[in-house]
Amino acid sequence: EPEVTQTPSHQVTQMGQEVILRCVPISNHLYFYWYRQILGQKVEFLVSFYNNEISEKSEIFDDQFSVERPDGSNFTLKIRSTKLEDSAMYFCASSEAARGLNGYTFGSGTRLTVV
Amino acid sequence: AQSVAQPEDQVNVAEGNPLTVKCTYSVSGNPYLFWYVQYPNRGLQFLLKYITGDNLVKGSYGFEAEFNKSQTSFHLKKPSALVSDSALYFCAVRDPNSGNTPLVFGKGTRLSVIA
């Protein structure tokens, strides 16, 4: 069964450093998403991406965040200058249909720890 | 705005007994509803969805959920719980008439099945 792949599985970084979280969505999917889950809390939407541009973003997704699809397969989330409160599990997801008719397929996540 | 409520942080059930994990939603129109499960250190796995049609939908691992429009609920059920069902369960909703708005998740319910 096709999977969404995320790397690394765990990243530790110092406060103020830049991090890039990587995702390889399912190859025929057209819609891409980043969500995060702070430990023990709800899964929060960050951003959606379609046709090489952001289609929707939450208030969490401020100027410190950016997304990119640098080639035909990767989808990255960059945090420019990490803060302690950015520590969370970050999930990438993709879907093939508009409006998420078939739901989203999620990756296993990257646990980001900011120290 | 769309939202999801999972009123229980934790549900405990004995193995072999039926289980119910509750979810209520709020959208302006007819919703797309989903259940996802998260096992420890894993991503979100799709369990089942309601888009249209029969109010009772069946999904993976013997789970089912009933869409109740009058009560705006989409409770997850299983007739006979297994220890291996112990995990974190998330209900999610999407309003298909709201453009590109993404899936919105509830805060999750931890299910513990005791042998």
PDB file of C-alpha atoms in Angstrom:
ATOM      1  CA  GLU A   1       0.000   0.000   0.000  1.00  0.00           C
ATOM      2  CA  PRO A   2       1.370   3.444  -0.890  1.00  0.00           C
ATOM      3  CA  GLU A   3       2.802   5.409   2.023  1.00  0.00           C
ATOM      4  CA  VAL A   4       3.721   8.942   2.912  1.00  0.00           C
ATOM      5  CA  THR A   5       7.339   8.937   4.068  1.00  0.00           C
ATOM      6  CA  GLN A   6       8.766  11.439   6.525  1.00  0.00           C
ATOM      7  CA  THR A   7      12.365  12.039   7.511  1.00  0.00           C
ATOM      8  CA  PRO A   8      13.910  12.281   9.981  1.00  0.00           C
ATOM      9  CA  SER A   9      11.796  10.432  12.518  1.00  0.00           C
ATOM     10  CA  HIS A  10      13.306  12.477  15.320  1.00  0.00           C
ATOM     11  CA  GLN A  11      15.177  15.774  15.219  1.00  0.00           C
ATOM     12  CA  VAL A  12      16.747  17.627  18.100  1.00  0.00           C
ATOM     13  CA  THR A  13      17.735  21.219  17.489  1.00  0.00           C
ATOM     14  CA  GLN A  14      18.856  24.216  19.464  1.00  0.00           C
ATOM     15  CA  MET A  15      16.563  27.164  19.892  1.00  0.00           C
ATOM     16  CA  GLY A  16      17.075  29.681  17.116  1.00  0.00           C
ATOM     17  CA  GLN A  17      18.304  27.145  14.596  1.00  0.00           C
ATOM     18  CA  GLU A  18      16.630  26.409  11.296  1.00  0.00           C
ATOM     19  CA  VAL A  19      15.139  22.982  10.658  1.00  0.00           C
ATOM     20  CA  ILE A  20      13.786  21.354   7.538  1.00  0.00           C
ATOM     21  CA  LEU A  21      11.348  18.500   7.839  1.00  0.00           C
ATOM     22  CA  ARG A  22      11.024  16.336   4.775  1.00  0.00           C
ATOM     23  CA  CYS A  23       8.126  14.421   3.321  1.00  0.00           C
ATOM     24  CA  VAL A  24       7.584  12.289   0.252  1.00  0.00           C
ATOM     25  CA  PRO A  25       3.848  12.212  -0.488  1.00  0.00           C
ATOM     26  CA  ILE A  26       2.133   9.459  -2.421  1.00  0.00           C
ATOM     27  CA  SER A  27       3.153   9.843  -6.043  1.00  0.00           C
ATOM     28  CA  ASN A  28      -0.247  10.452  -7.653  1.00  0.00           C
ATOM     29  CA  HIS A  29      -1.531  12.728  -4.906  1.00  0.00           C
ATOM     30  CA  LEU A  30      -1.941  16.398  -5.681  1.00  0.00           C
ATOM     31  CA  TYR A  31      -2.776  17.951  -2.310  1.00  0.00           C
ATOM     32  CA  PHE A  32      -0.299  18.164   0.524  1.00  0.00           C
ATOM     33  CA  TYR A  33      -0.606  19.144   4.146  1.00  0.00           C
ATOM     34  CA  TRP A  34       1.362  19.688   7.320  1.00  0.00           C
ATOM     35  CA  TYR A  35      -0.158  19.171  10.740  1.00  0.00           C
ATOM     36  CA  ARG A  36       1.429  19.215  14.164  1.00  0.00           C
ATOM     37  CA  GLN A  37       0.627  17.600  17.469  1.00  0.00           C
ATOM     38  CA  ILE A  38       2.069  19.007  20.647  1.00  0.00           C
ATOM     39  CA  LEU A  39       2.500  16.203  23.150  1.00  0.00           C
ATOM     40  CA  GLY A  40      -0.826  15.094  24.534  1.00  0.00           C
ATOM     41  CA  GLN A  41      -2.767  17.708  22.648  1.00  0.00           C
ATOM     42  CA  LYS A  42      -4.893  17.881  19.538  1.00  0.00           C
ATOM     43  CA  VAL A  43      -3.717  17.550  15.971  1.00  0.00           C
ATOM     44  CA  GLU A  44      -3.518  21.068  14.530  1.00  0.00           C
ATOM     45  CA  PHE A  45      -3.556  22.097  10.905  1.00  0.00           C
ATOM     46  CA  LEU A  46      -0.619  24.162   9.696  1.00  0.00           C
ATOM     47  CA  VAL A  47      -0.793  24.485   5.931  1.00  0.00           C
ATOM     48  CA  SER A  48      -2.132  22.972   2.727  1.00  0.00           C
ATOM     49  CA  PHE A  49      -0.404  23.087  -0.634  1.00  0.00           C
ATOM     50  CA  TYR A  50      -1.671  22.549  -4.149  1.00  0.00           C
ATOM     51  CA  ASN A  51      -0.338  23.357  -7.591  1.00  0.00           C
ATOM     52  CA  ASN A  52       2.922  24.664  -6.154  1.00  0.00           C
ATOM     53  CA  GLU A  53       1.368  27.179  -3.845  1.00  0.00           C
ATOM     54  CA  ILE A  54      -0.143  27.460  -0.415  1.00  0.00           C
ATOM     55  CA  SER A  55      -3.912  27.072  -0.601  1.00  0.00           C
ATOM     56  CA  GLU A  56      -4.707  27.463   3.087  1.00  0.00           C
ATOM     57  CA  LYS A  57      -2.781  28.172   6.269  1.00  0.00           C
ATOM     58  CA  SER A  58      -3.593  28.487   9.931  1.00  0.00           C
ATOM     59  CA  GLU A  59      -2.629  31.252  12.319  1.00  0.00           C
ATOM     60  CA  ILE A  60       0.112  28.971  13.634  1.00  0.00           C
ATOM     61  CA  PHE A  61       1.816  29.129  10.249  1.00  0.00           C
ATOM     62  CA  ASP A  62       3.506  32.500  10.679  1.00  0.00           C
ATOM     63  CA  ASP A  63       6.518  34.003   8.943  1.00  0.00           C
ATOM     64  CA  GLN A  64       8.841  31.546  10.652  1.00  0.00           C
ATOM     65  CA  PHE A  65       7.320  28.707   8.639  1.00  0.00           C
ATOM     66  CA  SER A  66       7.593  27.980   4.946  1.00  0.00           C
ATOM     67  CA  VAL A  67       6.831  25.065   2.668  1.00  0.00           C
ATOM     68  CA  GLU A  68       8.329  24.046  -0.600  1.00  0.00           C
ATOM     69  CA  ARG A  69       8.073  21.339  -3.198  1.00  0.00           C
ATOM     70  CA  PRO A  70      11.600  21.550  -4.568  1.00  0.00           C
ATOM     71  CA  ASP A  71      11.217  18.689  -7.034  1.00  0.00           C
ATOM     72  CA  GLY A  72       8.542  16.282  -8.172  1.00  0.00           C
ATOM     73  CA  SER A  73       8.591  14.160  -5.057  1.00  0.00           C
ATOM     74  CA  ASN A  74       9.604  16.026  -1.908  1.00  0.00           C
ATOM     75  CA  PHE A  75       7.487  18.357   0.186  1.00  0.00           C
ATOM     76  CA  THR A  76       9.340  20.214   2.929  1.00  0.00           C
ATOM     77  CA  LEU A  77       8.452  22.275   5.969  1.00  0.00           C
ATOM     78  CA  LYS A  78      11.056  24.783   7.109  1.00  0.00           C
ATOM     79  CA  ILE A  79      11.073  26.492  10.465  1.00  0.00           C
ATOM     80  CA  ARG A  80      13.422  29.437  10.174  1.00  0.00           C
ATOM     81  CA  SER A  81      14.296  30.109  13.804  1.00  0.00           C
ATOM     82  CA  THR A  82      12.960  27.452  16.136  1.00  0.00           C
ATOM     83  CA  LYS A  83      11.405  28.237  19.495  1.00  0.00           C
ATOM     84  CA  LEU A  84      10.887  25.933  22.451  1.00  0.00           C
ATOM     85  CA  GLU A  85       7.160  25.886  21.754  1.00  0.00           C
ATOM     86  CA  ASP A  86       7.786  24.457  18.284  1.00  0.00           C
ATOM     87  CA  SER A  87       8.582  21.139  19.950  1.00  0.00           C
ATOM     88  CA  ALA A  88       5.917  18.791  18.622  1.00  0.00           C
ATOM     89  CA  MET A  89       5.209  15.881  16.344  1.00  0.00           C
ATOM     90  CA  TYR A  90       4.892  17.121  12.771  1.00  0.00           C
ATOM     91  CA  PHE A  91       2.793  15.098  10.363  1.00  0.00           C
ATOM     92  CA  CYS A  92       2.774  15.354   6.613  1.00  0.00           C
ATOM     93  CA  ALA A  93      -0.295  14.173   4.700  1.00  0.00           C
ATOM     94  CA  SER A  94      -1.418  13.961   1.114  1.00  0.00           C
ATOM     95  CA  SER A  95      -4.667  13.360  -0.709  1.00  0.00           C
ATOM     96  CA  GLU A  96      -5.524  12.633  -4.295  1.00  0.00           C
ATOM     97  CA  ALA A  97      -8.869  14.303  -4.495  1.00  0.00           C
ATOM     98  CA  ALA A  98      -9.991  17.815  -3.999  1.00  0.00           C
ATOM     99  CA  ARG A  99     -11.935  18.374  -0.795  1.00  0.00           C
ATOM    100  CA  GLY A 100     -10.282  15.358   0.784  1.00  0.00           C
ATOM    101  CA  LEU A 101     -13.042  13.073  -0.398  1.00  0.00           C
ATOM    102  CA  ASN A 102     -10.980  10.002   0.312  1.00  0.00           C
ATOM    103  CA  GLY A 103      -9.431  11.347   3.459  1.00  0.00           C
ATOM    104  CA  TYR A 104      -5.779  12.034   3.899  1.00  0.00           C
ATOM    105  CA  THR A 105      -2.867   9.611   4.094  1.00  0.00           C
ATOM    106  CA  PHE A 106      -0.508  10.570   6.897  1.00  0.00           C
ATOM    107  CA  GLY A 107       3.147   9.888   7.380  1.00  0.00           C
ATOM    108  CA  SER A 108       4.545   8.524  10.633  1.00  0.00           C
ATOM    109  CA  GLY A 109       5.657  11.964  11.709  1.00  0.00           C
ATOM    110  CA  THR A 110       8.821  13.749  12.736  1.00  0.00           C
ATOM    111  CA  ARG A 111       9.276  14.402  16.407  1.00  0.00           C
ATOM    112  CA  LEU A 112      10.941  17.796  16.729  1.00  0.00           C
ATOM    113  CA  THR A 113      12.568  18.640  20.037  1.00  0.00           C
ATOM    114  CA  VAL A 114      13.835  22.182  20.506  1.00  0.00           C
ATOM    115  CA  VAL A 115      16.269  22.587  23.386  1.00  0.00           C
TER     116      VAL A 115
ATOM    117  CA  ALA B   1     -16.382  27.368  11.216  1.00  0.00           C
ATOM    118  CA  GLN B   2     -16.179  23.617  11.462  1.00  0.00           C
ATOM    119  CA  SER B   3     -15.264  21.907  14.709  1.00  0.00           C
ATOM    120  CA  VAL B   4     -15.177  18.530  16.365  1.00  0.00           C
ATOM    121  CA  ALA B   5     -15.652  17.579  19.994  1.00  0.00           C
ATOM    122  CA  GLN B   6     -14.502  14.393  21.618  1.00  0.00           C
ATOM    123  CA  PRO B   7     -15.908  14.685  25.120  1.00  0.00           C
ATOM    124  CA  GLU B   8     -13.871  11.863  26.670  1.00  0.00           C
ATOM    125  CA  ASP B   9     -10.119  12.053  27.165  1.00  0.00           C
ATOM    126  CA  GLN B  10      -9.990   8.388  28.142  1.00  0.00           C
ATOM    127  CA  VAL B  11     -12.200   5.357  27.631  1.00  0.00           C
ATOM    128  CA  ASN B  12     -11.536   2.109  29.462  1.00  0.00           C
ATOM    129  CA  VAL B  13     -13.188  -1.131  28.430  1.00  0.00           C
ATOM    130  CA  ALA B  14     -12.679  -4.790  29.208  1.00  0.00           C
ATOM    131  CA  GLU B  15     -11.561  -7.086  26.414  1.00  0.00           C
ATOM    132  CA  GLY B  16     -14.549  -8.669  24.699  1.00  0.00           C
ATOM    133  CA  ASN B  17     -16.924  -5.904  25.685  1.00  0.00           C
ATOM    134  CA  PRO B  18     -18.387  -3.442  23.193  1.00  0.00           C
ATOM    135  CA  LEU B  19     -16.705  -0.077  22.945  1.00  0.00           C
ATOM    136  CA  THR B  20     -17.906   3.383  21.967  1.00  0.00           C
ATOM    137  CA  VAL B  21     -15.776   6.460  21.395  1.00  0.00           C
ATOM    138  CA  LYS B  22     -17.866   9.593  21.101  1.00  0.00           C
ATOM    139  CA  CYS B  23     -17.634  12.402  18.584  1.00  0.00           C
ATOM    140  CA  THR B  24     -19.864  15.358  17.826  1.00  0.00           C
ATOM    141  CA  TYR B  25     -19.301  17.879  15.093  1.00  0.00           C
ATOM    142  CA  SER B  26     -20.303  21.306  13.931  1.00  0.00           C
ATOM    143  CA  VAL B  27     -20.386  22.349  10.273  1.00  0.00           C
ATOM    144  CA  SER B  28     -22.666  24.584   8.291  1.00  0.00           C
ATOM    145  CA  GLY B  29     -23.643  21.967   5.714  1.00  0.00           C
ATOM    146  CA  ASN B  30     -23.427  18.223   5.289  1.00  0.00           C
ATOM    147  CA  PRO B  31     -20.133  16.989   6.703  1.00  0.00           C
ATOM    148  CA  TYR B  32     -17.420  14.646   5.601  1.00  0.00           C
ATOM    149  CA  LEU B  33     -16.516  12.699   8.752  1.00  0.00           C
ATOM    150  CA  PHE B  34     -13.492  10.543   9.479  1.00  0.00           C
ATOM    151  CA  TRP B  35     -11.969   8.442  12.211  1.00  0.00           C
ATOM    152  CA  TYR B  36      -8.226   7.982  12.527  1.00  0.00           C
ATOM    153  CA  VAL B  37      -6.240   5.868  14.963  1.00  0.00           C
ATOM    154  CA  GLN B  38      -2.749   6.553  16.286  1.00  0.00           C
ATOM    155  CA  TYR B  39      -0.668   3.790  17.814  1.00  0.00           C
ATOM    156  CA  PRO B  40       2.352   4.731  19.957  1.00  0.00           C
ATOM    157  CA  ASN B  41       5.130   6.399  17.949  1.00  0.00           C
ATOM    158  CA  ARG B  42       3.155   6.029  14.743  1.00  0.00           C
ATOM    159  CA  GLY B  43       1.313   8.316  12.384  1.00  0.00           C
ATOM    160  CA  LEU B  44      -2.418   8.657  11.960  1.00  0.00           C
ATOM    161  CA  GLN B  45      -4.058   5.699  10.275  1.00  0.00           C
ATOM    162  CA  PHE B  46      -7.362   6.023   8.475  1.00  0.00           C
ATOM    163  CA  LEU B  47     -10.137   3.866   9.954  1.00  0.00           C
ATOM    164  CA  LEU B  48     -13.338   4.874   8.207  1.00  0.00           C
ATOM    165  CA  LYS B  49     -15.271   7.739   6.696  1.00  0.00           C
ATOM    166  CA  TYR B  50     -18.755   9.002   6.108  1.00  0.00           C
ATOM    167  CA  ILE B  51     -19.351  11.005   2.943  1.00  0.00           C
ATOM    168  CA  THR B  52     -22.915  10.187   1.976  1.00  0.00           C
ATOM    169  CA  GLY B  53     -25.294   7.223   1.902  1.00  0.00           C
ATOM    170  CA  ASP B  54     -25.835   4.717   4.703  1.00  0.00           C
ATOM    171  CA  ASN B  55     -25.545   6.223   8.134  1.00  0.00           C
ATOM    172  CA  LEU B  56     -23.711   3.160   9.418  1.00  0.00           C
ATOM    173  CA  VAL B  57     -20.251   2.889   7.925  1.00  0.00           C
ATOM    174  CA  LYS B  58     -17.858   0.026   8.415  1.00  0.00           C
ATOM    175  CA  GLY B  59     -14.113   0.388   8.481  1.00  0.00           C
ATOM    176  CA  SER B  60     -10.878  -1.326   9.278  1.00  0.00           C
ATOM    177  CA  TYR B  61     -10.277  -3.772  12.148  1.00  0.00           C
ATOM    178  CA  GLY B  62     -13.995  -4.368  12.784  1.00  0.00           C
ATOM    179  CA  PHE B  63     -14.779  -0.756  13.645  1.00  0.00           C
ATOM    180  CA  GLU B  64     -17.929   0.995  12.561  1.00  0.00           C
ATOM    181  CA  ALA B  65     -19.447   4.408  13.093  1.00  0.00           C
ATOM    182  CA  GLU B  66     -22.937   5.778  12.896  1.00  0.00           C
ATOM    183  CA  PHE B  67     -23.686   9.166  11.428  1.00  0.00           C
ATOM    184  CA  ASN B  68     -26.574  10.827  13.264  1.00  0.00           C
ATOM    185  CA  LYS B  69     -27.514  14.108  11.666  1.00  0.00           C
ATOM    186  CA  SER B  70     -30.080  15.145  14.250  1.00  0.00           C
ATOM    187  CA  GLN B  71     -27.581  14.682  17.064  1.00  0.00           C
ATOM    188  CA  THR B  72     -24.609  15.851  14.955  1.00  0.00           C
ATOM    189  CA  SER B  73     -22.703  12.807  16.128  1.00  0.00           C
ATOM    190  CA  PHE B  74     -20.408  10.226  14.589  1.00  0.00           C
ATOM    191  CA  HIS B  75     -19.584   7.785  17.384  1.00  0.00           C
ATOM    192  CA  LEU B  76     -17.053   5.047  16.768  1.00  0.00           C
ATOM    193  CA  LYS B  77     -18.060   1.550  17.841  1.00  0.00           C
ATOM    194  CA  LYS B  78     -16.831  -1.991  17.944  1.00  0.00           C
ATOM    195  CA  PRO B  79     -18.879  -4.975  19.165  1.00  0.00           C
ATOM    196  CA  SER B  80     -16.003  -6.745  20.910  1.00  0.00           C
ATOM    197  CA  ALA B  81     -12.865  -4.893  21.976  1.00  0.00           C
ATOM    198  CA  LEU B  82      -9.353  -6.325  21.701  1.00  0.00           C
ATOM    199  CA  VAL B  83      -6.318  -5.387  23.761  1.00  0.00           C
ATOM    200  CA  SER B  84      -4.645  -4.454  20.478  1.00  0.00           C
ATOM    201  CA  ASP B  85      -7.307  -1.762  19.950  1.00  0.00           C
ATOM    202  CA  SER B  86      -5.669   0.290  22.701  1.00  0.00           C
ATOM    203  CA  ALA B  87      -4.604   3.520  21.005  1.00  0.00           C
ATOM    204  CA  LEU B  88      -5.449   7.179  20.525  1.00  0.00           C
ATOM    205  CA  TYR B  89      -8.509   7.804  18.365  1.00  0.00           C
ATOM    206  CA  PHE B  90      -9.221  11.015  16.499  1.00  0.00           C
ATOM    207  CA  CYS B  91     -12.440  12.145  14.920  1.00  0.00           C
ATOM    208  CA  ALA B  92     -12.144  14.651  12.070  1.00  0.00           C
ATOM    209  CA  VAL B  93     -14.559  16.699  10.015  1.00  0.00           C
ATOM    210  CA  ARG B  94     -14.513  18.625   6.815  1.00  0.00           C
ATOM    211  CA  ASP B  95     -17.134  20.879   5.303  1.00  0.00           C
ATOM    212  CA  PRO B  96     -17.066  20.048   1.588  1.00  0.00           C
ATOM    213  CA  ASN B  97     -18.731  23.326   0.724  1.00  0.00           C
ATOM    214  CA  SER B  98     -16.100  25.483   2.353  1.00  0.00           C
ATOM    215  CA  GLY B  99     -13.549  25.586  -0.421  1.00  0.00           C
ATOM    216  CA  ASN B 100     -10.131  24.298   0.502  1.00  0.00           C
ATOM    217  CA  THR B 101     -10.502  24.219   4.271  1.00  0.00           C
ATOM    218  CA  PRO B 102      -8.670  21.204   5.604  1.00  0.00           C
ATOM    219  CA  LEU B 103      -9.624  18.397   7.930  1.00  0.00           C
ATOM    220  CA  VAL B 104     -10.214  19.577  11.474  1.00  0.00           C
ATOM    221  CA  PHE B 105      -9.418  17.102  14.224  1.00  0.00           C
ATOM    222  CA  GLY B 106     -10.796  16.572  17.675  1.00  0.00           C
ATOM    223  CA  LYS B 107      -8.423  16.422  20.615  1.00  0.00           C
ATOM    224  CA  GLY B 108      -8.390  12.656  20.637  1.00  0.00           C
ATOM    225  CA  THR B 109      -9.655   9.936  22.971  1.00  0.00           C
ATOM    226  CA  ARG B 110      -7.308   7.408  24.472  1.00  0.00           C
ATOM    227  CA  LEU B 111      -8.838   3.945  24.439  1.00  0.00           C
ATOM    228  CA  SER B 112      -7.510   1.411  26.874  1.00  0.00           C
ATOM    229  CA  VAL B 113      -8.691  -2.180  26.537  1.00  0.00           C
ATOM    230  CA  ILE B 114      -7.955  -4.266  29.591  1.00  0.00           C
ATOM    231  CA  ALA B 115      -7.437  -8.010  29.404  1.00  0.00           C
TER     232      ALA B 115
END
